Coordinates of C-alpha atoms in Angstrom, one line a residue:
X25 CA 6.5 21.5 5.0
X26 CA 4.8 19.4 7.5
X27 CA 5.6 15.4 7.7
X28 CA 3.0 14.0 4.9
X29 CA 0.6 11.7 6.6
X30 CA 2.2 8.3 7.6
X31 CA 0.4 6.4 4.7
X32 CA 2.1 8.2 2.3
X33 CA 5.6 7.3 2.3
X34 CA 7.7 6.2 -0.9
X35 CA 10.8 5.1 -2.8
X36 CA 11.7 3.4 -6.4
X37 CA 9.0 2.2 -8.8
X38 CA 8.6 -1.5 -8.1
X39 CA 10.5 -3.9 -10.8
X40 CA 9.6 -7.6 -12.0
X41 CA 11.9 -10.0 -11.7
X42 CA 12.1 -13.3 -12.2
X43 CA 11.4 -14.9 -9.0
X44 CA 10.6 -17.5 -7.0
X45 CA 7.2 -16.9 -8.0
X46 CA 8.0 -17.3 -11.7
X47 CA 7.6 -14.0 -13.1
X48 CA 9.9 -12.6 -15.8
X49 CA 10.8 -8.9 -16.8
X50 CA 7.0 -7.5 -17.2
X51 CA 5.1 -9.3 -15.5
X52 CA 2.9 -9.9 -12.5
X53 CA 1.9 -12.6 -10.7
X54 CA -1.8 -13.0 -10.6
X55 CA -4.4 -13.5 -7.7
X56 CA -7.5 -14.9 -7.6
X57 CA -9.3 -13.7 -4.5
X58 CA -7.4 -10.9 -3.0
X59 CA -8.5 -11.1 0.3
X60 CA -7.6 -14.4 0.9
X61 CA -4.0 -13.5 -0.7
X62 CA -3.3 -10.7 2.0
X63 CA -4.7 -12.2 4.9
X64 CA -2.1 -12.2 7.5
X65 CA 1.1 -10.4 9.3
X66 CA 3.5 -8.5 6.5
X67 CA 6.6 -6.8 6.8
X68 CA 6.2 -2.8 5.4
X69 CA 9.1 -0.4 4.0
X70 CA 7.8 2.4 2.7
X71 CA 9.8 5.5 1.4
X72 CA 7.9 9.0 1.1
X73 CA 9.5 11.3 -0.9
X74 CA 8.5 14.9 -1.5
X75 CA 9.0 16.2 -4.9
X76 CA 8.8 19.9 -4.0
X77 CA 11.0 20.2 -1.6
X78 CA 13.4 16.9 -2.0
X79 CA 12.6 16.0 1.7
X80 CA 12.8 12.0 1.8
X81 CA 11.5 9.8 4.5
X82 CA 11.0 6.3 5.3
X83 CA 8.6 4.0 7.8
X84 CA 9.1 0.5 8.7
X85 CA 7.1 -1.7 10.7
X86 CA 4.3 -4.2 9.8
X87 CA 0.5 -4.8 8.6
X88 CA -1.8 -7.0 10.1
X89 CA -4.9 -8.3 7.7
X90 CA -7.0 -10.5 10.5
X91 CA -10.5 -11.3 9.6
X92 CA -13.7 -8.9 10.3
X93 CA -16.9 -9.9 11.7
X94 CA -19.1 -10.5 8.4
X95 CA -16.3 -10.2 5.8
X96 CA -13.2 -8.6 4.5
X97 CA -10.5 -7.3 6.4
X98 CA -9.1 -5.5 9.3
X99 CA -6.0 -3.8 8.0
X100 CA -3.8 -2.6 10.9
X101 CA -0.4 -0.9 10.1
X102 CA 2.0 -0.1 13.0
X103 CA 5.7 1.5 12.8
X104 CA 8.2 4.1 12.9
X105 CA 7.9 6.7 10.6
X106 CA 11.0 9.1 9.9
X107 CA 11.0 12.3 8.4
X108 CA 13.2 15.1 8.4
X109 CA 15.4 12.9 10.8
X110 CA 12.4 12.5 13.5
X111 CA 11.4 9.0 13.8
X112 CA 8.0 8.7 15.1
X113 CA 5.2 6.2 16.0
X114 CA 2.5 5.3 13.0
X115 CA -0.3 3.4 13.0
X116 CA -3.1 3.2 10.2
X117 CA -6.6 1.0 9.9
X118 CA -8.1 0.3 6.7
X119 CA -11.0 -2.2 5.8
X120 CA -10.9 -4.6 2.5
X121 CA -14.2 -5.8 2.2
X122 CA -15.4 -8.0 -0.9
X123 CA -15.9 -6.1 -3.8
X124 CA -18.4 -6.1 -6.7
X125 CA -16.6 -8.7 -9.0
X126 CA -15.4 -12.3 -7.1
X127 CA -12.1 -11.9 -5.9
X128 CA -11.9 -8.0 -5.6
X129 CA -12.0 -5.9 -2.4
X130 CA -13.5 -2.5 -1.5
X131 CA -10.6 -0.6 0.6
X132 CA -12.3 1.7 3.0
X133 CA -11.2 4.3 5.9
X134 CA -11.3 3.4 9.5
X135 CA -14.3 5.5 9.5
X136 CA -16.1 3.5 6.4
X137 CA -15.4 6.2 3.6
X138 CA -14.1 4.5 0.2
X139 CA -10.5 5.2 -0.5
X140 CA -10.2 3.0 -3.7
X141 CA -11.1 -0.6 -5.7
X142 CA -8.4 -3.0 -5.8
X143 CA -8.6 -6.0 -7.9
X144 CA -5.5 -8.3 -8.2
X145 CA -6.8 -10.9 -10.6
X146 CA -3.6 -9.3 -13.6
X147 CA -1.6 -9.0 -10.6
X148 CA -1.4 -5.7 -11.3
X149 CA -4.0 -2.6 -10.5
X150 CA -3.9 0.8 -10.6
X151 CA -6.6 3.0 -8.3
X152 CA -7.3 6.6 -7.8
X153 CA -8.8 8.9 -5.1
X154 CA -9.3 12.3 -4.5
X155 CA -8.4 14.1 -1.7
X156 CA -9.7 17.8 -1.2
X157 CA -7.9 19.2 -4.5
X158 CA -5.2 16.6 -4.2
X159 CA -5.4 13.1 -6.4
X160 CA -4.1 9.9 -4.7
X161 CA -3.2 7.6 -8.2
X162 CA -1.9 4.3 -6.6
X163 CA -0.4 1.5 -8.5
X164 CA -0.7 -2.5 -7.0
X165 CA 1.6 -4.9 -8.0
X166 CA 2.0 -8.7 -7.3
X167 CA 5.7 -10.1 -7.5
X168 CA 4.9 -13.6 -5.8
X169 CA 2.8 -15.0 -3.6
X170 CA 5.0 -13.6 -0.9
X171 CA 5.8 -9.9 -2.2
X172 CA 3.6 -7.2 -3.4
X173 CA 4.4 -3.1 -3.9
X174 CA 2.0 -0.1 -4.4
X175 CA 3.4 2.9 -5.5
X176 CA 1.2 6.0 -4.7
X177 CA 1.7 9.8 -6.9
X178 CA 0.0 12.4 -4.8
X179 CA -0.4 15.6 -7.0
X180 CA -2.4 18.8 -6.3
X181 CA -1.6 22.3 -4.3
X182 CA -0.8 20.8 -0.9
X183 CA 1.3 17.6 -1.6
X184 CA 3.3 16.7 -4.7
X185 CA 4.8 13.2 -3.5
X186 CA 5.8 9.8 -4.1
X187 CA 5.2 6.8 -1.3
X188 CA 6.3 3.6 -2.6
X189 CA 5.4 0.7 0.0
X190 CA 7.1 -2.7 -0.1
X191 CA 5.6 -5.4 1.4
X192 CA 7.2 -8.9 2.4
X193 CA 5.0 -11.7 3.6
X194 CA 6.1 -12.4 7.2
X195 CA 5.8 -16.3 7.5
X196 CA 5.3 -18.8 11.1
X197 CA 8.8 -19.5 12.0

């Protein structure tokens, strides 16, 4: 099979913890505006796992949320992505413009094609896209203000994977 595409790349279901952020066994940590919650630099792990053939792979690198022009987000990722013991560069742009409801965002393709909703205000969201004959079902969660996780299932006849993306704020030293 050929490398899935860098954004999907996975590993364990997140878990809540009790934190420094407070939350307990089940819960999430709530957000009022997302946007303003991810603006800024981010460390990424993200494992990819492919449930067909058992293949496992991993990126690492970092996501930059800076301001656009008018609103919302620039989303730039940029990394090494591994797979089948190949590391290689990755780089991804998204925008997270506001959504319908106050706080919420609109996550779109470099190219301005809607990939999914996301609204943090539970601290918890789950999304869905469709891909060709593929579904993308993506679940967000909030651990702190300083550590969130989405977990992507891809399903259909040309991927059957699992890209679970930690995120860890990186903070001015």
């Amino acid at each position: 099979m050929d490398a899935p595409p860098p954004y999907l790349v996975p590993s364990a279901p997140p878990t809540s913890r009790t934190d420094a952020g407070g939350t307990r066994p089940g819960e999430f940590w709530p957000v009022a505006d997302v946007l303003a919650h991810l603006a800024g630099r981010w460390r990424v792990r993200r494992s990819a796992r492919d449930l067909a053939s058992g293949e496992e792979g991993h990126f690492e690198g970092v996501t930059v949320f800076s301001p656009l022009e008018g609103g919302g987000l620039l989303h730039e990722e940029s990394g090494s992505f591994t797979w089948q013991g190949v590391a290689r560069p990755a780089t991804r742009i998204l925008r997270f413009l506001p959504g319908r409801a106050p706080g919420t965002a609109d996550v779109r393709f470099a190219d301005g094609r809607l990939f999914h909703e996301l609204d943090l205000t539970s601290g918890r969201y789950v999304a869905g896209h469709p891909c060709a004959a593929d579904l993308y079902r993506g679940e967000f969660t909030v651990r702190d203000a300083d550590h969130w996780c989405s977990v992507w299932r891809v399903g259909g006849p040309a991927k059957d994977l699992v890209l679970t993306t930690d995120y860890v704020r990186e903070t001015a030293g």
